[in-house]
Short mmCIF file of C-alpha atoms and ligand atoms in Angstrom, two decimals:
data_model
loop_
_atom_site.label_atom_id
_atom_site.label_comp_id
_atom_site.label_asym_id
_atom_site.label_seq_id
_atom_site.Cartn_x
_atom_site.Cartn_y
_atom_site.Cartn_z
CA UNK A 1 -31.69 1.33 3.18
CA UNK A 2 -31.36 0.72 -0.55
CA UNK A 3 -29.22 -1.67 -2.55
CA UNK A 4 -29.57 -4.60 -4.94
CA UNK A 5 -32.43 -6.95 -4.00
CA UNK A 6 -30.24 -10.06 -3.69
CA UNK A 7 -27.93 -8.27 -1.25
CA UNK A 8 -30.76 -8.26 1.32
CA UNK A 9 -30.79 -12.04 1.24
CA UNK A 10 -27.21 -13.19 0.82
CA UNK A 11 -23.52 -12.30 0.73
CA UNK A 12 -23.15 -14.32 -2.46
CA UNK A 13 -23.56 -11.27 -4.76
CA UNK A 14 -20.65 -9.46 -3.10
CA UNK A 15 -18.55 -12.61 -3.26
CA UNK A 16 -19.25 -12.78 -7.00
CA UNK A 17 -18.43 -9.08 -7.46
CA UNK A 18 -15.10 -9.67 -5.73
CA UNK A 19 -14.43 -12.67 -7.99
CA UNK A 20 -14.93 -10.42 -11.02
CA UNK A 21 -11.70 -8.53 -10.11
CA UNK A 22 -13.55 -5.22 -10.63
CA UNK A 23 -15.39 -4.80 -7.37
CA UNK A 24 -14.23 -1.17 -7.02
CA UNK A 25 -16.11 -0.31 -10.23
CA UNK A 26 -19.17 -2.15 -8.93
CA UNK A 27 -19.06 -0.20 -5.65
CA UNK A 28 -18.79 3.13 -7.50
CA UNK A 29 -21.73 2.19 -9.74
CA UNK A 30 -23.86 1.03 -6.78
CA UNK A 31 -23.33 4.30 -4.92
CA UNK A 32 -24.14 6.34 -8.03
CA UNK A 33 -27.36 4.33 -8.38
CA UNK A 34 -28.52 3.96 -4.76
CA UNK A 35 -26.94 6.93 -2.95
CA UNK A 36 -24.73 7.42 0.07
CA UNK A 37 -25.72 4.35 2.13
CA UNK A 38 -25.79 1.09 0.17
CA UNK A 39 -26.57 -2.38 1.46
CA UNK A 40 -23.93 -4.82 0.14
CA UNK A 41 -25.10 -7.86 2.09
CA UNK A 42 -27.70 -8.84 4.71
CA UNK A 43 -25.43 -7.44 7.43
CA UNK A 44 -23.01 -5.30 5.44
CA UNK A 45 -23.28 -1.64 4.47
CA UNK A 46 -21.07 0.63 2.38
CA UNK A 47 -20.99 4.37 3.05
CA UNK A 48 -20.10 6.61 0.11
CA UNK A 49 -19.34 9.98 1.66
CA UNK A 50 -16.27 11.31 3.48
CA UNK A 51 -18.49 12.98 6.06
CA UNK A 52 -18.85 9.52 7.68
CA UNK A 53 -15.07 9.06 8.17
CA UNK A 54 -15.01 10.41 11.76
CA UNK A 55 -18.01 8.26 12.80
CA UNK A 56 -16.57 5.02 11.41
CA UNK A 57 -12.81 5.43 11.86
CA UNK A 58 -12.42 8.41 14.19
CA UNK A 59 -10.14 8.10 17.19
CA UNK A 60 -12.43 7.49 20.15
CA UNK A 61 -15.02 5.44 18.25
CA UNK A 62 -14.75 1.81 19.24
CA UNK A 63 -15.57 0.05 16.00
CA UNK A 64 -13.35 -3.00 15.58
CA UNK A 65 -12.11 -4.51 12.35
CA UNK A 66 -14.51 -7.03 10.81
CA UNK A 67 -13.92 -10.74 10.15
CA UNK A 68 -12.63 -9.74 6.70
CA UNK A 69 -9.29 -9.06 8.44
CA UNK A 70 -9.32 -12.47 10.12
CA UNK A 71 -9.25 -13.97 6.63
CA UNK A 72 -6.13 -11.84 5.99
CA UNK A 73 -4.28 -13.38 8.94
CA UNK A 74 -1.63 -15.73 7.51
CA UNK A 75 -0.80 -19.18 8.87
CA UNK A 76 2.63 -20.29 10.04
CA UNK A 77 2.95 -23.99 10.85
CA UNK A 78 -0.81 -24.15 10.78
CA UNK A 79 -1.20 -21.37 13.37
CA UNK A 80 -2.68 -17.94 12.72
CA UNK A 81 -0.18 -15.04 12.85
CA UNK A 82 -1.83 -11.79 13.87
CA UNK A 83 -0.08 -8.58 12.95
CA UNK A 84 -0.60 -4.86 13.34
CA UNK A 85 -2.67 -4.57 10.19
CA UNK A 86 -4.90 -7.61 10.44
CA UNK A 87 -5.56 -8.11 14.13
CA UNK A 88 -9.15 -7.59 15.30
CA UNK A 89 -8.08 -7.65 18.91
CA UNK A 90 -7.71 -4.03 20.04
CA UNK A 91 -5.73 -4.94 23.18
CA UNK A 92 -3.24 -6.92 21.09
CA UNK A 93 -3.11 -4.05 18.59
CA UNK A 94 -2.22 -1.57 21.34
CA UNK A 95 0.42 -3.93 22.74
CA UNK A 96 1.95 -4.41 19.28
CA UNK A 97 1.86 -0.77 18.27
CA UNK A 98 2.83 1.18 21.39
CA UNK A 99 6.48 0.03 21.68
CA UNK A 100 7.36 0.61 18.02
CA UNK A 101 5.15 3.44 16.68
CA UNK A 102 7.93 6.00 17.22
CA UNK A 103 10.23 4.13 14.83
CA UNK A 104 7.86 5.04 11.96
CA UNK A 105 7.66 8.73 12.86
CA UNK A 106 8.58 11.60 10.57
CA UNK A 107 11.55 12.54 12.78
CA UNK A 108 13.03 9.06 12.37
CA UNK A 109 12.50 9.08 8.64
CA UNK A 110 15.82 10.51 7.48
CA UNK A 111 17.71 7.76 9.27
CA UNK A 112 16.21 5.31 6.75
CA UNK A 113 17.11 7.46 3.75
CA UNK A 114 20.56 5.90 3.09
CA UNK A 115 18.94 2.43 2.69
CA UNK A 116 16.42 3.78 0.22
CA UNK A 117 19.31 5.45 -1.65
CA UNK A 118 21.18 2.13 -1.89
CA UNK A 119 18.15 0.40 -3.38
CA UNK A 120 17.46 3.29 -5.78
CA UNK A 121 21.04 3.06 -7.07
CA UNK A 122 20.71 -0.69 -7.66
CA UNK A 123 17.36 -0.05 -9.37
CA UNK A 124 18.90 2.53 -11.73
CA UNK A 125 21.86 0.32 -12.49
CA UNK A 126 19.62 -2.65 -13.30
CA UNK A 127 17.31 -0.49 -15.44
CA UNK A 128 20.26 0.78 -17.42
CA UNK A 129 21.64 -2.73 -17.91
CA UNK A 130 18.23 -3.80 -19.20
CA UNK A 131 17.96 -0.74 -21.40
CA UNK A 132 21.32 -1.50 -22.97
CA UNK A 133 19.92 -4.88 -24.03
CA UNK A 134 16.51 -3.68 -25.18
CA UNK A 135 14.64 -0.41 -24.65
CA UNK A 136 11.31 -1.91 -23.56
CA UNK A 137 11.08 -2.89 -19.94
CA UNK A 138 8.16 -4.05 -17.85
CA UNK A 139 8.40 -1.07 -15.52
CA UNK A 140 5.47 -2.38 -13.45
CA UNK A 141 7.48 -5.45 -12.49
CA UNK A 142 10.63 -3.42 -11.81
CA UNK A 143 8.78 -1.00 -9.54
CA UNK A 144 7.44 -3.97 -7.61
CA UNK A 145 10.93 -5.47 -7.34
CA UNK A 146 12.10 -2.08 -6.04
CA UNK A 147 9.32 -1.76 -3.45
CA UNK A 148 9.94 -5.27 -2.08
CA UNK A 149 13.73 -4.93 -2.03
CA UNK A 150 13.60 -1.56 -0.29
CA UNK A 151 11.46 -3.08 2.49
CA UNK A 152 14.00 -5.91 2.80
CA UNK A 153 16.81 -3.35 2.99
CA UNK A 154 15.26 -1.09 5.63
CA UNK A 155 13.78 -3.94 7.66
CA UNK A 156 16.58 -6.51 7.57
CA UNK A 157 19.55 -4.72 5.87
CA UNK A 158 19.01 -7.35 3.24
CA UNK A 159 17.39 -7.03 -0.14
CA UNK A 160 15.22 -9.97 -1.03
CA UNK A 161 17.16 -10.14 -4.30
CA UNK A 162 14.34 -9.23 -6.68
CA UNK A 163 16.30 -6.46 -8.38
CA UNK A 164 19.50 -8.49 -8.44
CA UNK A 165 17.88 -11.53 -10.06
CA UNK A 166 15.03 -9.74 -11.88
CA UNK A 167 12.75 -12.45 -10.60
CA UNK A 168 10.28 -13.26 -7.84
CA UNK A 169 12.61 -14.76 -5.23
CA UNK A 170 11.05 -17.74 -3.38
CA UNK A 171 7.73 -16.84 -5.03
CA UNK A 172 7.13 -14.21 -2.32
CA UNK A 173 5.40 -11.71 -4.63
CA UNK A 174 3.22 -14.41 -6.09
CA UNK A 175 2.32 -15.81 -2.69
CA UNK A 176 1.24 -12.37 -1.37
CA UNK A 177 -0.77 -11.84 -4.56
CA UNK A 178 -2.54 -15.18 -4.15
CA UNK A 179 -3.09 -14.48 -0.46
CA UNK A 180 -4.84 -11.17 -1.20
CA UNK A 181 -6.71 -12.76 -4.08
CA UNK A 182 -8.11 -15.41 -1.73
CA UNK A 183 -8.75 -12.85 1.04
CA UNK A 184 -10.60 -10.38 -1.16
CA UNK A 185 -13.13 -12.99 -2.29
CA UNK A 186 -13.47 -15.20 0.78
CA UNK A 187 -13.35 -12.07 2.97
CA UNK A 188 -16.85 -11.27 1.64
CA UNK A 189 -18.07 -14.45 3.39
CA UNK A 190 -15.50 -14.99 6.15
CA UNK A 191 -17.33 -18.05 7.47
CA UNK A 192 -15.91 -19.95 4.47
CA UNK A 193 -12.39 -19.28 5.74
CA UNK A 194 -13.29 -20.69 9.16
CA UNK A 195 -14.78 -23.75 7.49
CA UNK A 196 -11.82 -24.37 5.19
CA UNK A 197 -8.39 -22.68 5.46
CA UNK A 198 -8.52 -22.07 9.22
CA UNK A 199 -10.50 -25.16 10.18
CA UNK A 200 -8.38 -27.03 12.76
CA UNK A 201 -10.03 -30.34 11.86
CA UNK A 202 -9.17 -30.04 8.17
CA UNK A 203 -5.70 -28.68 8.96
CA UNK A 204 -4.94 -31.76 11.03
CA UNK A 205 -5.05 -33.88 7.85
CA UNK A 206 -3.33 -31.45 5.48
CA UNK A 207 0.40 -30.57 5.31
CA UNK A 208 1.02 -27.62 7.66
CA UNK A 209 0.40 -24.31 5.90
CA UNK A 210 3.13 -21.72 6.00
CA UNK A 211 3.11 -18.18 4.61
CA UNK A 212 6.32 -17.50 2.63
CA UNK A 213 6.47 -13.92 3.99
CA UNK A 214 6.30 -15.18 7.55
CA UNK A 215 8.92 -17.84 6.71
CA UNK A 216 11.19 -15.15 5.25
CA UNK A 217 10.74 -12.91 8.32
CA UNK A 218 11.46 -15.76 10.72
CA UNK A 219 14.55 -16.81 8.73
CA UNK A 220 15.90 -13.24 8.81
CA UNK A 221 15.20 -12.95 12.56
CA UNK A 222 17.13 -16.18 13.22
CA UNK A 223 19.96 -15.05 10.95
CA UNK A 224 20.11 -11.72 12.78
CA UNK A 225 20.11 -13.38 16.16
CA UNK A 226 23.11 -15.46 15.05
CA UNK A 227 24.84 -12.39 13.59
CA UNK A 228 24.26 -10.35 16.77
CA UNK A 229 25.90 -13.05 18.83
CA UNK A 230 29.03 -12.86 16.63
CA UNK A 231 29.07 -9.07 16.16
CA UNK A 232 27.62 -6.96 13.32
CA UNK A 233 29.32 -8.87 10.52
CA UNK A 234 29.31 -12.58 9.75
CA UNK A 235 30.68 -14.33 6.70
CA UNK A 236 27.61 -13.64 4.64
CA UNK A 237 25.57 -11.12 6.55
CA UNK A 238 26.48 -7.52 7.16
CA UNK A 239 23.70 -5.55 8.77
CA UNK A 240 23.11 -1.97 9.67
CA UNK A 241 22.51 -1.26 13.31
CA UNK A 242 19.76 1.29 12.54
CA UNK A 243 17.49 -0.90 10.41
CA UNK A 244 14.01 -1.85 11.63
CA UNK A 245 15.13 -5.25 12.84
CA UNK A 246 17.82 -3.73 15.09
CA UNK A 247 15.29 -1.29 16.53
CA UNK A 248 12.72 -4.04 17.05
CA UNK A 249 15.36 -6.16 18.83
CA UNK A 250 16.35 -3.18 21.02
CA UNK A 251 12.68 -2.67 21.87
CA UNK A 252 12.42 -6.27 23.07
CA UNK A 253 15.67 -6.01 25.02
CA UNK A 254 14.30 -2.94 26.85
CA UNK A 255 11.06 -4.76 27.65
CA UNK A 256 11.68 -8.52 27.82
CA UNK A 257 8.02 -9.06 28.75
CA UNK A 258 7.14 -8.52 25.06
CA UNK A 259 6.52 -11.98 23.56
CA UNK A 260 9.11 -13.24 21.01
CA UNK A 261 6.26 -13.62 18.47
CA UNK A 262 6.01 -9.81 18.32
CA UNK A 263 9.23 -9.71 16.33
CA UNK A 264 7.66 -11.84 13.60
CA UNK A 265 4.45 -9.78 13.73
CA UNK A 266 6.35 -6.48 13.36
CA UNK A 267 8.66 -7.57 10.56
CA UNK A 268 5.91 -9.41 8.66
CA UNK A 269 3.68 -6.32 8.79
CA UNK A 270 6.38 -4.26 7.10
CA UNK A 271 6.69 -6.61 4.15
CA UNK A 272 3.05 -7.59 3.85
CA UNK A 273 1.54 -4.12 4.29
CA UNK A 274 4.31 -2.02 2.80
CA UNK A 275 5.57 -3.59 -0.43
CA UNK A 276 2.72 -4.12 -2.91
CA UNK A 277 0.94 -0.98 -1.67
CA UNK A 278 3.95 1.19 -2.48
CA UNK A 279 4.53 -0.56 -5.81
CA UNK A 280 0.91 0.08 -6.81
CA UNK A 281 1.09 3.77 -5.98
CA UNK A 282 4.41 4.12 -7.83
CA UNK A 283 2.90 2.50 -10.93
CA UNK A 284 -0.22 4.67 -10.70
CA UNK A 285 1.87 7.87 -10.62
CA UNK A 286 3.92 6.76 -13.64
CA UNK A 287 0.76 5.68 -15.50
CA UNK A 288 -1.11 8.95 -14.95
CA UNK A 289 1.91 11.01 -15.96
CA UNK A 290 2.48 9.01 -19.14
CA UNK A 291 -1.17 9.19 -20.12
CA UNK A 292 -1.33 12.97 -19.45
CA UNK A 293 1.47 14.59 -21.45
CA UNK A 294 0.67 18.12 -20.17
CA UNK A 295 1.23 16.94 -16.58
CA UNK A 296 4.39 15.12 -17.54
CA UNK A 297 5.73 18.25 -19.24
CA UNK A 298 4.97 20.34 -16.13
CA UNK A 299 6.70 17.88 -13.85
CA UNK A 300 9.73 17.66 -16.08
CA UNK A 301 9.92 21.41 -16.24
CA UNK A 302 9.83 21.56 -12.42
CA UNK A 303 12.58 18.95 -12.21
CA UNK A 304 14.72 20.58 -14.91
CA UNK A 305 14.47 23.97 -13.23
CA UNK A 306 15.41 22.51 -9.86
CA UNK A 307 18.36 20.72 -11.41
CA UNK A 308 19.52 23.88 -13.24
CA UNK A 309 19.39 25.79 -9.95
CA UNK A 310 21.40 23.08 -8.19
CA UNK A 311 18.43 21.95 -6.09
CA UNK A 312 18.27 18.37 -7.36
CA UNK A 313 20.77 15.60 -6.70
CA UNK A 314 21.26 12.63 -8.96
CA UNK A 315 19.34 10.52 -6.47
CA UNK A 316 16.84 13.11 -5.26
CA UNK A 317 16.92 13.64 -1.50
CA UNK A 318 13.83 13.71 0.73
CA UNK A 319 14.56 17.33 1.61
CA UNK A 320 14.90 18.37 -2.05
CA UNK A 321 11.68 16.64 -3.02
CA UNK A 322 9.68 18.52 -0.38
CA UNK A 323 10.17 21.72 -2.43
CA UNK A 324 8.71 20.19 -5.61
CA UNK A 325 5.10 21.30 -5.35
CA UNK A 326 3.89 19.86 -8.66
CA UNK A 327 5.42 16.48 -7.79
CA UNK A 328 3.57 16.65 -4.47
CA UNK A 329 0.28 17.39 -6.25
CA UNK A 330 0.79 14.47 -8.68
CA UNK A 331 1.49 12.00 -5.86
CA UNK A 332 -1.62 13.08 -3.94
CA UNK A 333 -3.78 12.95 -7.06
CA UNK A 334 -2.56 9.45 -7.97
CA UNK A 335 -3.37 8.28 -4.42
CA UNK A 336 -6.83 9.77 -4.82
CA UNK A 337 -7.65 8.31 -8.25
CA UNK A 338 -5.89 5.00 -7.76
CA UNK A 339 -5.88 4.25 -4.07
CA UNK A 340 -3.98 0.97 -3.63
CA UNK A 341 -6.74 -0.30 -1.30
CA UNK A 342 -9.84 -0.95 -3.40
CA UNK A 343 -12.34 -2.46 -0.98
CA UNK A 344 -14.24 -1.04 1.97
CA UNK A 345 -12.15 -0.97 5.15
CA UNK A 346 -14.72 -2.81 7.22
CA UNK A 347 -15.55 -2.17 10.86
CA UNK A 348 -18.29 -3.59 13.13
CA UNK A 349 -20.87 -1.47 14.98
CA UNK A 350 -20.24 -2.16 18.65
CA UNK A 351 -22.69 0.00 20.62
CA UNK A 352 -25.64 -2.03 21.99
CA UNK A 353 -28.03 0.66 20.74
CA UNK A 354 -26.42 0.66 17.27
CA UNK A 355 -25.45 3.93 15.59
CA UNK A 356 -26.76 6.55 13.18
CA UNK A 357 -24.72 7.10 10.01
CA UNK A 358 -25.86 9.57 7.35
CA UNK A 359 -29.42 9.38 8.63
CA UNK A 360 -29.54 5.56 8.62
CA UNK A 361 -29.73 3.46 11.76
CA UNK A 362 -27.19 0.62 11.81
CA UNK A 363 -27.90 -2.03 14.46
CA UNK A 364 -25.16 -3.52 16.66
CA UNK A 365 -23.07 -6.03 14.71
CA UNK A 366 -23.52 -4.35 11.31
CA UNK A 367 -20.40 -4.49 9.17
CA UNK A 368 -19.83 -0.99 7.79
CA UNK A 369 -17.02 0.54 5.77
CA UNK A 370 -15.89 3.11 3.23
CA UNK A 371 -14.16 2.20 -0.01
CA UNK A 372 -11.52 4.84 -0.97
CA UNK A 373 -12.40 4.35 -4.66
CA UNK A 374 -15.96 5.51 -3.94
CA UNK A 375 -15.16 8.30 -1.48
CA UNK A 376 -12.36 9.77 -3.61
CA UNK A 377 -14.83 10.32 -6.45
CA UNK A 378 -17.31 12.36 -4.40
CA UNK A 379 -18.10 15.35 -6.64
CA UNK A 380 -19.31 17.49 -3.71
CA UNK A 381 -15.80 17.38 -2.26
CA UNK A 382 -13.48 17.01 -5.23
CA UNK A 383 -15.54 18.90 -7.82
CA UNK A 384 -17.33 17.97 -11.03
CA UNK A 385 -14.09 16.59 -12.48
CA UNK A 386 -13.68 14.11 -9.59
CA UNK A 387 -13.36 11.21 -12.05
CA UNK A 388 -10.54 12.93 -13.92
CA UNK A 389 -6.81 13.28 -13.34
CA UNK A 390 -6.17 16.88 -12.28
CA UNK A 391 -3.17 17.42 -9.97
CA UNK A 392 -3.83 21.17 -10.05
CA UNK A 393 -6.73 20.65 -7.63
CA UNK A 394 -4.05 20.19 -4.92
CA UNK A 395 -2.36 23.48 -5.81
CA UNK A 396 -5.35 25.67 -5.06
CA UNK A 397 -5.10 28.00 -2.04
CA UNK A 398 -5.42 26.34 1.35
CA UNK A 399 -9.09 27.30 1.72
CA UNK A 400 -11.98 25.34 3.24
CA UNK A 401 -12.48 23.21 0.12
CA UNK A 402 -8.84 22.23 0.03
CA UNK A 403 -9.01 21.32 3.73
CA UNK A 404 -12.14 19.21 3.04
CA UNK A 405 -10.30 17.39 0.23
CA UNK A 406 -7.36 16.63 2.52
CA UNK A 407 -9.73 15.31 5.23
CA UNK A 408 -11.49 13.11 2.68
CA UNK A 409 -8.43 11.21 1.49
CA UNK A 410 -8.48 7.58 2.59
CA UNK A 411 -5.39 6.49 0.64
CA UNK A 412 -3.68 5.58 3.92
CA UNK A 413 -6.85 4.86 5.92
CA UNK A 414 -8.00 6.93 8.87
CA UNK A 415 -8.17 7.01 12.66
CA UNK A 416 -6.17 4.90 15.06
CA UNK A 417 -5.77 2.06 12.51
CA UNK A 418 -4.38 4.42 9.90
CA UNK A 419 -1.27 3.33 7.99
CA UNK A 420 1.79 3.15 10.20
CA UNK A 421 4.17 3.14 7.24
CA UNK A 422 2.86 6.21 5.38
CA UNK A 423 6.05 8.19 6.00
CA UNK A 424 8.22 5.29 4.88
CA UNK A 425 6.30 4.84 1.65
CA UNK A 426 6.37 8.60 1.00
CA UNK A 427 10.12 8.56 1.57
CA UNK A 428 10.45 5.95 -1.20
CA UNK A 429 7.98 7.59 -3.57
CA UNK A 430 9.11 11.23 -3.17
CA UNK A 431 12.66 10.11 -3.92
CA UNK A 432 12.18 7.54 -6.69
CA UNK A 433 9.65 9.35 -8.91
CA UNK A 434 11.66 12.59 -9.39
CA UNK A 435 14.89 10.59 -9.73
CA UNK A 436 13.28 8.47 -12.44
CA UNK A 437 11.72 11.31 -14.43
CA UNK A 438 14.77 13.56 -14.17
CA UNK A 439 16.96 10.77 -15.49
CA UNK A 440 14.89 8.98 -18.11
CA UNK A 441 12.61 9.67 -21.01
CA UNK A 442 9.77 7.27 -20.36
CA UNK A 443 7.04 6.44 -22.86
CA UNK A 444 4.47 3.69 -23.22
CA UNK A 445 5.42 0.94 -25.60
CA UNK A 446 1.75 0.45 -26.40
CA UNK A 447 -0.84 2.60 -24.63
CA UNK A 448 -3.77 1.29 -22.58
CA UNK A 449 -1.97 -1.92 -21.90
CA UNK A 450 -2.58 -2.18 -18.20
CA UNK A 451 -5.38 -4.16 -16.69
CA UNK A 452 -6.70 -3.53 -13.17
CA UNK A 453 -7.28 -6.47 -10.88
CA UNK A 454 -8.88 -5.81 -7.49
CA UNK A 455 -7.68 -8.23 -4.83
CA UNK A 456 -8.16 -5.84 -1.87
CA UNK A 457 -5.24 -3.99 -3.45
CA UNK A 458 -5.94 -2.80 -6.98
CA UNK A 459 -3.02 -4.33 -8.88
CA UNK A 460 -2.06 -3.22 -12.36
CA UNK A 461 -1.01 -5.96 -14.73
CA UNK A 462 1.09 -5.52 -17.87
CA UNK A 463 2.95 -2.25 -17.82
CA UNK A 464 5.39 -2.25 -20.71
CA UNK A 465 7.14 1.04 -21.16
CA UNK A 466 10.09 2.24 -23.14
CA UNK A 467 12.81 3.85 -21.08
CA UNK A 468 15.48 6.07 -22.60
CA UNK A 469 18.25 8.00 -20.93
CA UNK A 470 17.08 11.58 -20.68
CA UNK A 471 18.79 14.46 -22.46
CA UNK A 472 19.07 16.81 -19.52
CA UNK A 473 20.42 19.91 -21.32
CA UNK A 474 17.59 19.99 -23.83
CA UNK A 475 15.07 20.08 -21.01
CA UNK A 476 16.71 22.89 -19.08
CA UNK A 477 16.51 25.10 -22.17
CA UNK A 478 12.69 24.75 -22.42
C1 HEM B 1 1.55 3.65 -0.77
C2 HEM B 1 1.81 2.84 0.23
C3 HEM B 1 0.81 2.43 1.27
C4 HEM B 1 -0.55 2.53 1.29
C5 HEM B 1 -1.46 3.10 0.23
C6 HEM B 1 -0.99 1.98 2.56
C7 HEM B 1 -2.32 1.94 2.94
C8 HEM B 1 -2.74 1.50 4.19
C9 HEM B 1 -4.11 1.55 4.64
C10 HEM B 1 -5.29 2.05 3.83
C11 HEM B 1 -4.13 1.04 5.89
C12 HEM B 1 -5.36 0.90 6.79
C13 HEM B 1 -6.10 -0.35 6.45
C14 HEM B 1 -7.38 -0.51 7.22
O1 HEM B 1 -7.85 0.35 7.94
O2 HEM B 1 -7.94 -1.58 7.05
C15 HEM B 1 -2.79 0.66 6.24
C16 HEM B 1 -2.40 0.10 7.43
C17 HEM B 1 -1.11 -0.27 7.73
N1 HEM B 1 0.01 -0.07 6.95
FE1 HEM B 1 0.06 0.84 5.16
N2 HEM B 1 0.09 1.56 3.26
C18 HEM B 1 1.22 1.82 2.52
C19 HEM B 1 2.52 1.57 2.88
C20 HEM B 1 2.93 1.00 4.06
C21 HEM B 1 4.30 0.76 4.45
C22 HEM B 1 5.53 1.14 3.63
C23 HEM B 1 4.27 0.12 5.66
C24 HEM B 1 5.41 -0.35 6.53
C25 HEM B 1 6.60 0.17 6.54
C26 HEM B 1 2.87 0.00 6.04
C27 HEM B 1 2.42 -0.56 7.20
C28 HEM B 1 1.10 -0.56 7.62
C29 HEM B 1 0.68 -1.11 8.90
C30 HEM B 1 1.59 -1.75 9.94
C31 HEM B 1 -0.71 -0.93 8.96
C32 HEM B 1 -1.63 -1.31 10.12
C33 HEM B 1 -1.70 -0.14 11.08
C34 HEM B 1 -2.59 -0.39 12.27
O3 HEM B 1 -3.60 -1.08 12.18
O4 HEM B 1 -2.24 0.15 13.33
N3 HEM B 1 2.09 0.54 5.06
N4 HEM B 1 -1.95 0.97 5.19
#
């Protein structure tokens, strides 16, 4: 198996790559140099082809998540909180997922739409207030405020208050950012986490560590419990009986054997796994459209036509957006070129005899994973222009190549640990993006301003854009 010489001896090189903030670029370069199977560490292998997806993630394979995910388990009062996303324990994962998976299904989706609408309206109102003061807004920050507040709204019937205050309430965004920043680097050598952050001996002498997301989730659960005892409305808390929290509480009422800690695990997963990811994909879509004027013109033409034919509401509905095929292609292409997850999703070979992947034998205990940033640039699947933005690739007839492209997308993961909130995030994205581009003229204040920072999620920093109210009539005439 090939790879850099030092990677045979130590995990330090991959820790240093992660510290560089550009590990996704390093992984792409390593695969282009060494081929499909690349050694990243003495016991860690990256696979660079989608053909390995079924073997590593397929339902029925029993590869568990690696210790990387243990590093991503937050602490509350000094104790580890395992959630749906970060647990390595498959029995716990099944117990956590089975009672609530249906809540995230496509059929349930429309019941969440009114909460997304409420947050979109606040978002538009706040953008317009800002625009009245000065045309340049940091759209990256506003999209993040939106994505966090919408999760607060659909989970707890309560926005965090990011949009209302235009600030990072209780430092939640910053704390998740620092958490992923720590996890992405230390996750390359998880033993360091055991020795330091999760070392019970050290923790005994330090003030008890508490994740602010977990603290927020617990506070909302307590608030809700109090509100439920008094009825649906208290002096300061009106909640909707169909939000996630209500459904989670109903689930526990139906099966009281479910531990109370599950409520925290479920609600925390929503905020931790669903906010920054959605914000990153929203930003990526806006970025690619603004940097590719021909695409932007096509999308705006699609939106203007739909509006002229009465097929587009002011706040675009989920149903309306499903008929916008160019929008659909742009969203898929942005997820391909800028997958929010930018590291390999690591699993551990479990079979005593090891396993064969792409002609290479991996012994039991090998950590193996696929990085979406590598796989999504496979020219055999996506074509010679795999490095380029080209939404039209998703509009080709539904032939074998198109099916292979669909199978190769890892934007939302794969197999039984695939993203539970994909439908929810699509609901937000398929509504907000057309609403935004049908309503505003959006241009970059200064191009090329964004900087990518890979902390497991590939964050974009600095995203100043000019937003102007859109002249609808002019566009319809085009
Ligand atoms: C664009 C938005 C999103 C992206 C790109 C995304 C991506 C992913 C990926 C790649 C995984 C699998 C990680 C792995 O195998 O290690 C995952 C898991 C997960 N995601 Fe998402 N996600 C998004 C939005 C959401 C939302 C909105 C929610 C909640 C409402 C959510 C909840 C979860 C949960 C609970 C898991 C763990 C599932 C399990 O292990 O059973 N995600 N997500």
